[in-house]
Coordinates of C-alpha atoms and ligand atoms in Angstrom, one line a residue:
M651 CA -84.1 -10.9 -146.6
R652 CA -82.4 -9.4 -143.3
I653 CA -80.8 -11.5 -140.8
K654 CA -82.1 -11.1 -137.3
Q655 CA -81.2 -13.2 -134.1
L656 CA -83.8 -15.3 -132.8
P657 CA -85.4 -14.2 -129.5
I658 CA -83.8 -16.7 -126.8
H659 CA -87.4 -18.5 -126.1
L660 CA -87.6 -19.4 -129.8
A661 CA -84.1 -20.8 -129.8
N662 CA -85.2 -22.8 -126.8
Q663 CA -88.1 -24.1 -128.3
I664 CA -86.1 -25.2 -131.4
A665 CA -83.4 -26.9 -129.1
A666 CA -86.4 -28.5 -127.5
G667 CA -87.6 -29.8 -130.6
E668 CA -84.2 -31.9 -130.9
V669 CA -84.4 -33.5 -127.6
I670 CA -87.7 -33.0 -126.1
E671 CA -90.1 -35.2 -128.1
R672 CA -92.9 -36.3 -125.7
P673 CA -93.2 -36.9 -122.1
A674 CA -90.9 -39.6 -121.7
S675 CA -88.0 -37.4 -123.1
V676 CA -88.5 -35.3 -120.3
L677 CA -88.5 -38.0 -118.1
K678 CA -85.0 -38.9 -119.3
E679 CA -83.7 -35.7 -119.0
L680 CA -85.2 -35.2 -115.2
L681 CA -83.8 -38.5 -114.3
E682 CA -80.3 -37.8 -115.6
N683 CA -80.1 -34.8 -113.8
S684 CA -81.0 -36.4 -110.4
I685 CA -78.3 -38.9 -111.4
D686 CA -75.8 -36.5 -112.2
A687 CA -76.5 -34.8 -108.7
G688 CA -75.5 -37.8 -107.1
A689 CA -79.0 -39.0 -105.9
K690 CA -79.7 -42.0 -103.7
H691 CA -83.2 -41.9 -103.8
I692 CA -85.5 -40.6 -106.2
D693 CA -89.6 -40.3 -106.3
L694 CA -91.4 -39.9 -109.3
D695 CA -95.2 -39.1 -109.8
V696 CA -96.6 -39.1 -113.1
E697 CA -100.0 -37.7 -114.2
K698 CA -101.9 -39.0 -117.3
G699 CA -98.9 -40.7 -118.9
G700 CA -96.9 -37.7 -118.3
I701 CA -98.7 -35.4 -120.3
K702 CA -100.5 -33.4 -117.5
G703 CA -97.4 -33.7 -115.3
I704 CA -94.2 -35.2 -114.3
R705 CA -92.9 -34.5 -110.8
I706 CA -89.3 -35.7 -109.6
T707 CA -88.0 -35.6 -106.4
D708 CA -84.3 -36.2 -105.5
D709 CA -81.9 -36.3 -102.4
G710 CA -78.9 -35.2 -104.5
C711 CA -76.6 -32.5 -104.3
G712 CA -78.9 -29.4 -104.9
I713 CA -78.6 -26.0 -106.6
A714 CA -77.4 -23.1 -105.1
R715 CA -80.0 -20.0 -104.7
E716 CA -78.1 -17.8 -107.0
D717 CA -77.6 -20.5 -109.7
L718 CA -81.6 -21.2 -109.9
A719 CA -82.1 -18.9 -112.9
L720 CA -79.2 -19.9 -114.6
A721 CA -80.3 -23.5 -114.3
L722 CA -83.2 -22.8 -116.4
S723 CA -81.2 -20.5 -118.9
P724 CA -79.8 -22.4 -122.3
H725 CA -76.1 -22.9 -122.7
A726 CA -75.8 -23.0 -118.8
T727 CA -74.0 -26.1 -117.1
S728 CA -72.1 -26.9 -114.0
K729 CA -70.8 -30.1 -115.9
L730 CA -68.3 -28.7 -118.2
Y731 CA -66.3 -25.9 -118.2
S732 CA -63.4 -26.0 -120.7
Q733 CA -63.1 -27.6 -124.0
E734 CA -60.7 -30.1 -122.4
D735 CA -63.9 -31.5 -120.3
L736 CA -65.9 -32.0 -123.4
F737 CA -63.4 -35.0 -124.4
N738 CA -63.7 -36.5 -120.7
I739 CA -67.2 -36.4 -119.9
Q740 CA -68.2 -38.3 -116.7
T741 CA -71.9 -37.1 -116.6
L742 CA -74.9 -37.9 -118.3
G743 CA -75.7 -34.1 -118.9
F744 CA -73.3 -31.6 -120.3
R745 CA -75.3 -29.2 -123.0
G746 CA -76.7 -27.3 -120.5
E747 CA -79.9 -27.3 -122.7
A748 CA -82.5 -29.7 -121.2
L749 CA -84.2 -27.6 -118.2
A750 CA -84.1 -24.4 -120.7
S751 CA -85.5 -26.5 -123.3
I752 CA -88.3 -28.1 -120.9
G753 CA -89.3 -24.7 -119.7
S754 CA -89.7 -23.4 -122.8
V755 CA -92.3 -26.0 -124.0
A756 CA -94.5 -26.7 -120.4
R757 CA -95.2 -25.2 -117.2
L758 CA -91.8 -25.7 -115.1
Q759 CA -91.2 -25.5 -111.2
L760 CA -87.6 -26.1 -109.9
I761 CA -87.4 -26.3 -106.3
S762 CA -83.8 -27.0 -104.6
C763 CA -82.2 -27.1 -101.4
Q764 CA -78.2 -27.2 -101.1
S765 CA -77.9 -26.7 -97.3
A766 CA -80.0 -26.1 -94.4
E767 CA -78.4 -22.6 -93.7
Q768 CA -79.0 -21.4 -97.1
G769 CA -82.9 -23.0 -97.3
A770 CA -84.7 -23.9 -99.9
W771 CA -85.6 -21.7 -103.4
G772 CA -87.8 -22.2 -105.9
I773 CA -88.1 -20.5 -109.5
S774 CA -91.2 -21.3 -112.2
M775 CA -90.9 -21.1 -116.1
T776 CA -93.6 -20.7 -118.2
G777 CA -93.0 -20.8 -121.5
H778 CA -90.5 -18.2 -122.3
S779 CA -91.0 -16.3 -119.1
S780 CA -89.3 -17.3 -115.6
G781 CA -90.3 -15.8 -112.4
E782 CA -88.5 -14.6 -109.4
V783 CA -86.5 -17.1 -107.1
V784 CA -88.6 -17.5 -103.9
P785 CA -88.3 -19.2 -100.7
M786 CA -90.1 -22.6 -100.7
P787 CA -90.1 -25.7 -98.2
H788 CA -88.1 -28.5 -99.3
P789 CA -85.7 -30.9 -97.8
L790 CA -82.0 -31.1 -99.0
G791 CA -82.4 -32.0 -102.8
T792 CA -84.2 -30.8 -105.8
T793 CA -87.7 -31.1 -107.0
V794 CA -88.7 -30.4 -110.7
S795 CA -92.3 -30.6 -111.9
V796 CA -93.2 -30.1 -115.4
E797 CA -96.9 -29.7 -116.3
D798 CA -99.1 -29.4 -119.4
L799 CA -96.1 -30.3 -122.2
F800 CA -96.3 -28.6 -125.3
F801 CA -99.6 -26.2 -124.0
N802 CA -98.0 -23.1 -126.0
L803 CA -97.2 -25.4 -128.9
P804 CA -100.2 -26.9 -130.6
A805 CA -98.7 -28.4 -133.1
R806 CA -96.4 -30.6 -131.5
R807 CA -99.0 -31.3 -128.8
K808 CA -101.2 -32.7 -131.6
F809 CA -98.5 -35.4 -132.1
L810 CA -98.6 -36.6 -128.5
R811 CA -100.5 -40.1 -128.4
S812 CA -102.8 -41.3 -126.0
E813 CA -102.3 -41.4 -121.9
K814 CA -101.7 -45.2 -122.3
T815 CA -99.3 -44.9 -125.2
E816 CA -97.1 -42.3 -123.5
F817 CA -97.1 -44.2 -120.3
I818 CA -95.8 -47.2 -122.2
Q819 CA -92.9 -44.8 -123.2
L820 CA -92.5 -43.3 -120.1
E821 CA -92.4 -46.8 -118.6
E822 CA -89.9 -47.9 -121.1
T823 CA -87.6 -44.8 -120.1
F824 CA -88.0 -45.4 -116.6
R825 CA -86.9 -49.3 -117.0
R826 CA -84.0 -48.4 -118.8
I827 CA -82.7 -46.0 -116.1
A828 CA -83.5 -48.3 -113.4
L829 CA -81.2 -50.9 -114.8
S830 CA -78.4 -48.5 -115.4
H831 CA -77.8 -47.3 -111.7
F832 CA -78.6 -50.2 -109.4
A833 CA -77.2 -48.3 -106.5
L834 CA -80.2 -45.6 -106.9
S835 CA -83.8 -46.4 -105.1
L836 CA -86.7 -45.5 -107.0
V837 CA -90.4 -45.1 -106.3
F838 CA -92.5 -44.8 -109.6
K839 CA -96.2 -43.7 -109.3
H840 CA -98.5 -43.0 -112.2
N841 CA -102.1 -41.2 -111.7
Q842 CA -101.0 -42.0 -107.7
R843 CA -100.9 -45.8 -108.3
L844 CA -97.6 -47.2 -107.3
I845 CA -96.1 -48.8 -110.1
Y846 CA -92.4 -49.6 -109.3
Q847 CA -90.5 -49.6 -105.9
L848 CA -87.2 -50.4 -106.4
P849 CA -84.8 -50.6 -103.3
A850 CA -81.0 -49.8 -103.9
A851 CA -79.4 -53.1 -105.6
L852 CA -76.0 -53.5 -104.2
D853 CA -75.2 -56.9 -104.7
K854 CA -75.6 -59.4 -107.5
L855 CA -78.7 -61.2 -105.8
T856 CA -80.8 -57.8 -105.5
Q857 CA -79.4 -56.5 -109.0
E858 CA -81.0 -59.6 -110.3
K859 CA -84.3 -59.2 -108.6
R860 CA -84.4 -55.7 -110.0
I861 CA -83.5 -57.3 -113.7
A862 CA -86.3 -59.8 -113.1
K863 CA -89.1 -57.2 -112.3
I864 CA -88.1 -55.5 -115.6
F865 CA -87.3 -58.2 -118.0
G866 CA -89.4 -61.1 -116.1
K867 CA -88.5 -64.0 -114.2
S868 CA -87.7 -66.5 -117.1
F869 CA -85.1 -64.0 -118.6
L870 CA -82.3 -64.7 -115.9
Q871 CA -83.1 -68.8 -116.3
H872 CA -81.9 -68.4 -120.1
A873 CA -79.3 -65.9 -119.5
M874 CA -75.6 -66.0 -118.5
Q875 CA -74.1 -63.7 -116.3
I876 CA -71.0 -62.7 -118.4
E877 CA -67.8 -60.2 -117.3
F878 CA -65.0 -59.8 -120.1
A879 CA -62.1 -57.5 -119.5
M880 CA -59.0 -56.2 -121.3
T881 CA -56.8 -53.0 -121.0
G882 CA -59.2 -50.0 -121.0
L883 CA -62.4 -51.7 -121.7
K884 CA -64.8 -54.0 -119.6
L885 CA -68.1 -55.7 -120.7
W886 CA -70.3 -57.0 -118.3
G887 CA -74.1 -57.9 -117.5
W888 CA -76.7 -60.5 -118.7
L889 CA -76.7 -62.2 -122.0
G890 CA -79.8 -64.2 -123.0
L891 CA -79.1 -67.5 -124.8
T892 CA -80.9 -68.4 -128.0
S893 CA -83.4 -70.8 -126.3
H894 CA -85.5 -67.7 -124.7
T895 CA -86.3 -65.1 -127.7
R896 CA -88.8 -62.5 -128.5
S897 CA -90.6 -61.5 -131.4
Q898 CA -89.5 -57.8 -130.9
A899 CA -86.2 -56.0 -130.1
D900 CA -87.3 -54.5 -127.1
L901 CA -85.7 -56.1 -124.3
Q902 CA -82.1 -55.5 -125.4
Y903 CA -80.7 -52.7 -123.3
V904 CA -76.8 -51.6 -123.5
Y905 CA -75.4 -48.9 -121.4
L906 CA -71.8 -47.1 -122.1
N907 CA -70.2 -45.7 -118.6
G908 CA -73.9 -45.7 -117.1
R909 CA -75.4 -44.0 -120.3
M910 CA -78.1 -46.2 -122.1
I911 CA -77.2 -45.9 -125.6
K912 CA -78.8 -47.3 -129.0
D913 CA -75.6 -47.1 -130.9
K914 CA -75.1 -48.9 -134.3
L915 CA -71.5 -50.1 -133.9
V916 CA -72.4 -51.9 -130.5
N917 CA -75.9 -53.4 -131.8
H918 CA -73.8 -54.6 -134.9
A919 CA -71.4 -56.3 -132.8
I920 CA -74.1 -57.9 -130.8
R921 CA -76.1 -58.9 -133.7
Q922 CA -73.3 -60.5 -135.3
A923 CA -72.4 -62.6 -132.2
Y924 CA -76.0 -63.7 -132.4
E925 CA -75.9 -64.2 -136.4
N926 CA -77.2 -67.5 -137.2
K927 CA -78.2 -68.6 -134.0
L928 CA -81.4 -67.4 -134.0
Y929 CA -84.6 -67.9 -136.3
P930 CA -85.6 -65.2 -138.5
G931 CA -87.9 -62.6 -136.6
R932 CA -86.9 -64.0 -133.2
Y933 CA -84.9 -61.4 -131.2
P934 CA -82.8 -62.0 -128.1
L935 CA -82.9 -60.2 -124.6
F936 CA -79.7 -58.9 -123.1
V937 CA -78.5 -56.3 -120.6
L938 CA -75.0 -55.1 -121.4
Y939 CA -72.6 -52.7 -119.6
L940 CA -69.7 -51.5 -121.5
E941 CA -67.1 -49.7 -119.4
L942 CA -64.1 -47.7 -120.8
D943 CA -62.0 -44.8 -120.4
P944 CA -64.3 -41.6 -121.3
T945 CA -61.6 -39.9 -123.0
T946 CA -61.7 -42.6 -125.6
V947 CA -65.2 -42.2 -126.6
D948 CA -67.4 -39.5 -127.8
V949 CA -70.8 -38.7 -126.6
N950 CA -71.4 -35.4 -128.0
V951 CA -72.6 -36.7 -131.2
H952 CA -76.3 -36.6 -131.0
P953 CA -78.7 -34.3 -129.0
T954 CA -80.3 -37.3 -127.5
K955 CA -76.8 -38.8 -126.5
H956 CA -77.8 -42.1 -127.8
E957 CA -75.3 -42.4 -130.4
V958 CA -71.7 -42.2 -129.5
R959 CA -68.1 -42.2 -131.3
F960 CA -65.4 -44.7 -130.1
H961 CA -61.8 -43.4 -131.1
E962 CA -61.0 -47.2 -131.5
S963 CA -64.4 -48.5 -133.1
R964 CA -62.9 -51.7 -134.5
L965 CA -61.3 -52.7 -131.1
V966 CA -64.5 -52.0 -129.3
H967 CA -66.4 -53.9 -131.8
D968 CA -64.2 -56.9 -132.2
F969 CA -63.9 -57.2 -128.0
I970 CA -67.8 -57.0 -127.9
Y971 CA -68.4 -59.4 -130.9
R972 CA -65.7 -62.0 -129.9
N973 CA -66.6 -62.3 -126.3
L974 CA -70.5 -62.8 -126.7
K975 CA -69.9 -64.9 -129.4
S976 CA -67.7 -67.0 -127.5
V977 CA -70.2 -67.5 -124.7
L978 CA -73.0 -68.1 -127.0
T979 CA -71.1 -70.7 -129.1
Q980 CA -70.3 -72.8 -125.9
H981 CA -73.9 -72.5 -124.5
D982 CA -75.8 -72.9 -127.5
G983 CA -73.7 -74.5 -130.1
L984 CA -74.4 -78.2 -129.8
P985 CA -78.1 -79.7 -130.6
Q986 CA -79.4 -81.4 -127.5
N987 CA -78.3 -84.9 -128.1
M988 CA -74.6 -83.6 -128.3
T989 CA -75.2 -81.4 -125.2
P990 CA -72.0 -80.9 -123.3
S991 CA -73.4 -79.7 -119.8
A992 CA -76.4 -81.1 -117.9
E993 CA -77.7 -77.8 -116.7
R994 CA -78.9 -77.1 -120.2
S995 CA -82.8 -77.1 -119.9
E996 CA -83.9 -76.6 -123.4
P997 CA -82.7 -78.4 -126.8
Y998 CA -80.7 -76.0 -128.8
M999 CA -83.3 -75.9 -131.4
S1000 CA -86.2 -75.2 -129.5
M1001 CA -86.7 -71.8 -130.4
P1002 CA -89.9 -70.8 -131.2
Q1003 CA -91.0 -70.7 -134.9
P1004 CA -91.3 -67.3 -136.5
I1005 CA -94.6 -68.2 -137.7
S1006 CA -96.9 -70.9 -136.5
Q1007 CA -98.2 -72.0 -139.7
I1008 CA -94.8 -72.8 -141.2
K1009 CA -95.0 -75.8 -143.5
E1010 CA -93.3 -78.9 -143.2
P1011 CA -89.8 -78.3 -145.0
M1012 CA -88.0 -80.1 -147.9
A1013 CA -90.4 -82.3 -149.2
A1014 CA -92.5 -81.3 -152.4
Y1015 CA -90.9 -78.4 -153.8
Q1016 CA -90.1 -79.4 -157.4
S1017 CA -87.8 -76.4 -158.2
S1018 CA -88.7 -76.0 -161.9
S1019 CA -91.9 -74.2 -160.5
M1020 CA -90.0 -71.5 -158.8
M1021 CA -89.3 -67.9 -160.2
P1022 CA -86.1 -66.5 -158.2
L1023 CA -87.1 -63.2 -156.7
G1024 CA -83.6 -62.5 -155.4
W1025 CA -81.4 -62.3 -152.2
L1026 CA -82.5 -60.7 -148.8
H1027 CA -79.5 -59.2 -146.7
D1028 CA -77.2 -62.1 -148.5
K1029 CA -78.9 -64.3 -146.0
Y1030 CA -81.9 -65.3 -147.4
W1031 CA -83.1 -66.3 -151.1
L1032 CA -86.4 -65.8 -152.0
A1033 CA -88.6 -67.3 -155.0
Q1034 CA -92.1 -67.3 -156.0
H1035 CA -93.3 -70.7 -155.4
A1036 CA -96.8 -72.5 -156.7
D1037 CA -98.3 -72.1 -153.3
G1038 CA -96.8 -68.5 -152.4
L1039 CA -93.5 -67.3 -151.3
L1040 CA -90.4 -69.7 -150.6
M1041 CA -87.8 -68.5 -148.4
L1042 CA -84.4 -70.2 -148.0
D1043 CA -82.0 -69.8 -145.1
V1044 CA -78.9 -70.2 -147.0
Q1045 CA -76.5 -70.7 -144.3
Q1046 CA -78.7 -73.1 -142.5
A1047 CA -79.2 -75.2 -145.9
V1048 CA -75.3 -75.0 -146.1
L1049 CA -74.9 -76.3 -142.4
L1050 CA -77.5 -79.3 -143.0
I1051 CA -75.8 -80.2 -146.6
H1052 CA -72.3 -80.2 -144.9
Y1053 CA -73.7 -81.8 -141.8
A1054 CA -75.0 -84.9 -143.8
A1055 CA -71.7 -85.1 -145.9
L1056 CA -69.6 -85.0 -142.8
L1057 CA -71.5 -88.3 -141.5
N1058 CA -70.1 -90.2 -144.6
K1059 CA -66.3 -90.7 -144.9
I1060 CA -65.0 -87.7 -146.7
N1061 CA -61.6 -87.2 -148.4
A1062 CA -59.3 -84.2 -147.9
K1063 CA -59.3 -81.5 -150.8
P1064 CA -55.7 -79.7 -150.3
L1065 CA -56.0 -75.9 -150.0
L1066 CA -53.9 -74.0 -152.8
M1067 CA -52.8 -71.5 -150.0
P1068 CA -52.8 -73.3 -146.9
V1069 CA -53.7 -70.6 -143.7
V1070 CA -51.5 -70.5 -140.8
K1071 CA -53.1 -69.0 -137.4
N1072 CA -51.5 -67.7 -134.0
L1073 CA -52.8 -69.3 -130.9
S1074 CA -52.1 -69.7 -127.5
E1075 CA -50.2 -72.8 -126.4
A1076 CA -53.4 -74.4 -124.7
Q1077 CA -55.4 -73.7 -127.8
V1078 CA -52.8 -75.3 -130.2
Q1079 CA -52.5 -78.3 -127.9
S1080 CA -56.4 -78.9 -127.9
I1081 CA -56.3 -78.6 -131.5
E1082 CA -53.6 -81.1 -131.6
A1083 CA -55.5 -83.5 -129.5
L1084 CA -58.3 -83.3 -132.4
A1085 CA -56.4 -83.5 -135.3
E1086 CA -56.8 -87.3 -135.8
T1087 CA -60.8 -86.8 -135.6
F1088 CA -60.6 -83.8 -137.8
H1089 CA -58.1 -86.0 -140.3
V1090 CA -61.2 -88.8 -140.5
L1091 CA -63.5 -85.7 -141.3
G1092 CA -61.3 -84.6 -144.3
L1093 CA -60.1 -81.4 -142.4
Q1094 CA -56.2 -81.4 -142.5
L1095 CA -55.5 -79.1 -139.3
A1096 CA -52.2 -79.3 -137.5
S1097 CA -49.8 -77.6 -135.2
L1098 CA -46.9 -75.7 -136.9
S1099 CA -45.1 -74.5 -133.6
P1100 CA -46.2 -74.3 -130.4
K1101 CA -48.2 -71.4 -131.1
Q1102 CA -49.5 -71.7 -134.4
I1103 CA -51.7 -73.9 -136.6
I1104 CA -51.8 -74.7 -140.2
L1105 CA -54.9 -75.7 -142.2
R1106 CA -53.8 -77.6 -145.1
G1107 CA -57.0 -79.4 -146.7
I1108 CA -60.8 -79.1 -146.5
P1109 CA -63.3 -81.6 -146.9
A1110 CA -63.6 -82.2 -150.4
N1111 CA -67.2 -81.9 -151.0
F1112 CA -67.7 -78.8 -148.8
Y1113 CA -69.1 -75.7 -151.0
R1114 CA -66.6 -73.4 -151.6
L1115 CA -65.5 -71.6 -148.8
D1116 CA -62.8 -69.0 -147.3
A1117 CA -60.4 -71.1 -145.4
A1118 CA -59.3 -68.4 -143.2
S1119 CA -62.7 -67.7 -142.0
L1120 CA -63.5 -71.3 -141.3
L1121 CA -60.2 -71.6 -139.3
N1122 CA -61.5 -68.3 -137.3
E1123 CA -64.8 -69.8 -136.8
L1124 CA -63.3 -73.1 -135.6
C1125 CA -61.0 -71.4 -133.0
A1126 CA -63.7 -69.0 -132.0
A1127 CA -65.7 -72.2 -131.0
E1128 CA -63.1 -72.8 -128.5
L1129 CA -62.9 -76.5 -129.0
A1130 CA -62.3 -78.9 -125.8
P1131 CA -59.6 -81.5 -126.3
N1132 CA -62.0 -84.4 -125.5
L1133 CA -64.9 -83.5 -128.0
S1134 CA -66.1 -86.9 -129.8
Q1135 CA -66.2 -87.0 -133.6
S1136 CA -69.9 -86.5 -133.7
E1137 CA -69.7 -83.4 -131.8
L1138 CA -66.9 -82.2 -134.1
I1139 CA -69.4 -82.9 -137.1
W1140 CA -71.6 -80.4 -135.9
V1141 CA -69.0 -77.8 -135.1
L1142 CA -67.3 -78.2 -138.3
A1143 CA -70.5 -78.2 -140.3
K1144 CA -71.5 -75.0 -138.2
A1145 CA -68.2 -73.4 -138.5
S1146 CA -68.1 -74.1 -142.6
S1147 CA -71.6 -72.7 -142.9
H1148 CA -70.4 -69.3 -141.6
A1149 CA -67.4 -69.4 -144.0
V1150 CA -68.9 -70.1 -147.1
N1151 CA -69.2 -67.4 -149.8
V1152 CA -73.1 -67.3 -150.0
N1153 CA -73.2 -65.2 -153.5
Q1154 CA -71.3 -68.1 -155.2
L1155 CA -73.7 -70.8 -153.8
E1156 CA -76.4 -71.8 -156.3
P1157 CA -79.8 -71.7 -154.0
Q1158 CA -81.7 -74.0 -156.7
Q1159 CA -79.3 -76.6 -156.4
L1160 CA -79.3 -76.4 -152.4
I1161 CA -82.9 -76.9 -152.7
S1162 CA -82.5 -80.1 -154.6
K1163 CA -79.9 -81.2 -152.3
L1164 CA -82.1 -80.5 -149.2
E1165 CA -84.9 -82.8 -150.5
D1166 CA -82.9 -86.0 -149.9
L1167 CA -82.0 -84.4 -146.1
S1168 CA -85.4 -84.5 -144.2
A1169 CA -84.3 -87.1 -141.8
Q1170 CA -81.2 -85.2 -140.9
A1171 CA -83.4 -81.8 -140.8
T1172 CA -85.5 -83.4 -138.3
E1173 CA -82.9 -84.8 -136.4
L1174 CA -81.3 -81.5 -135.9
N1175 CA -84.7 -79.7 -135.7
I1176 CA -83.4 -77.5 -138.6
K1177 CA -85.8 -75.7 -141.0
P1178 CA -83.9 -74.0 -143.7
M1179 CA -86.5 -73.6 -146.0
V1180 CA -90.3 -72.6 -145.6
V1181 CA -93.1 -71.8 -147.8
L1182 CA -96.0 -69.4 -146.9
N1183 CA -98.6 -69.7 -148.6
L1184 CA -101.0 -66.7 -149.9
Q1185 CA -103.2 -66.9 -146.9
E1186 CA -100.5 -67.0 -144.4
L1187 CA -98.8 -63.8 -146.2
A1188 CA -102.1 -61.9 -145.9
K1189 CA -102.3 -62.6 -142.2
I1190 CA -99.0 -61.5 -141.7
I1191 CA -99.4 -58.2 -143.4
A1192 CA -102.7 -57.5 -141.8
R1193 CA -101.2 -58.3 -137.9
Ligands
LIG1284 N1 -81.7 -32.5 -110.1 C1 -80.8 -31.8 -109.9 N2 -80.1 -31.7 -109.0 C2 -79.1 -30.5 -108.9 N3 -78.7 -29.8 -109.8 C3 -79.3 -29.9 -111.0 C4 -80.6 -31.0 -111.2 N4 -81.1 -30.6 -112.5 C5 -80.3 -29.7 -113.0 N5 -79.5 -29.3 -112.1 C6 -78.5 -28.3 -112.6 O1 -79.0 -27.3 -113.6 C7 -77.9 -27.0 -114.6 C8 -78.8 -27.5 -115.8 O2 -79.6 -28.4 -115.9 P1 -79.5 -29.2 -117.7 O3 -80.2 -30.3 -117.6 O4 -80.6 -27.8 -118.4 O5 -78.3 -29.2 -118.2 P2 -77.4 -30.2 -118.1 O6 -77.8 -31.4 -117.3 O7 -75.8 -29.6 -117.5 O8 -76.7 -30.5 -119.4 P3 -77.9 -31.3 -120.6 O9 -78.4 -30.4 -121.4 O10 -77.1 -32.1 -121.3 O11 -79.0 -32.3 -119.7 C9 -77.1 -28.5 -114.5 O12 -76.0 -28.5 -114.9 C10 -77.1 -29.0 -112.6 O13 -76.1 -28.0 -112.5
LIG1285 MG1 -79.3 -32.3 -117.8

């Protein structure tokens, strides 16, 4: 077969296939263009979920008359001129593809005015043909109208969902972008009905008003405003506490230098910070802004630009993980009866149950009738039970067993290899102040030098654990020097449950131990084990 150069409109349509999936993707590209143009205000009119039309008007820098046709051509951009620019991207767009792609699969009109002297000019593109540049009335700024998406690609149009579904997607894109640029004022109408009117939010108060409109008022009552920085890296935003979670991970917004991202590394760091603090099936809420030097991240990784590549991925991961974890540990780390701060409105363990019909745990699971099914993500152990499916959260089980063990007097078991850790002087002093209490609990932890601590022994009846991880977990908990013994028991039990090597545990043995710990489980409101009967499973599957 011979090789042929693709006609330009076909190449555009192929490019559109990568980024223009539905009206919401058109909206994202148009909003990003307006933001890149320095708009302060954007008016958005959408018809029939965006399938019929999307019109966006901004007061940005506009496009010169002689550049209008170029703006609709592929690989034409004002945001990137050289290879060096590609590694220092400061704008949301840079591929010079979006308008050409949209114009190849819809009816597009672009009108722009850069200065009163030049006047306003417009150009249209329908599928593969673009018209003449003609004078049009328009104030300073740009309007882009996109109608009849996929009118010339019936196969793609067939994949569009109902007006309602497409509108939900559009709204989601709008909400994400609205929280990416607080200084921008936005008006959003659907079928001529006002949906959002967001004034510019230049101070924290108005920013929180905008967040409340998008995340709901209760979010801020259960969120911490955070801000952390180190050389070249900053993380700020609002972090939802574990007392307020959702059954879906839909209110989790993350931005990198003003760009909304759905990046695996960043998500992993956040997920890890929340690990073991949430019931299975519950998801936290957060709006987080990561800022770093654009030369240290590659955003040219994926056509939709949702994924990025950090040059120092480990550093970024740890920076996010450690800071978020320390906030969550401080605010959620203690059960209600040990709560250090008066402002907490909900008890630590008040998280909603993942499944309302969960049975009372512990009692009546004689283990001989169980058939092990295996491990799930090294976290849950599953077994067939006479009633249905038994699920054991192994870390929670260890937490409870260690907690109960610590309530009794315990001896220390010396470590074969003591572990040393460098800390700040203040941290070493806090640990020194707690050494006596730790000793009573069987943890031989002491200062080695003004900036070093040493762990020599751990409680004898703890399950086998990684001593270095235990020490890291304890230090991450940022121990206050005046913690009481009961508070330390909780912290130590929790830290040790994170440090156990889950694979080396015997789940059936854990289950038999849990049977004697119903009282402690109720006191702490922990349910490490549930059994779903067959009717409950059928309901979940049918949901
Ligand atoms: N609302 C706007 N205001 C001013 N200029 C605009 C606007 N929209 C588009 N442009 C101009 O048109 C050019 C092409 O836009 P297009 O979205 O196709 O590419 P891009 O934004 O450069 O890159 P990407 O394909 O990554 O979005 C832009 O580089 C910009 O110069
Ligand atoms: Mg663009």
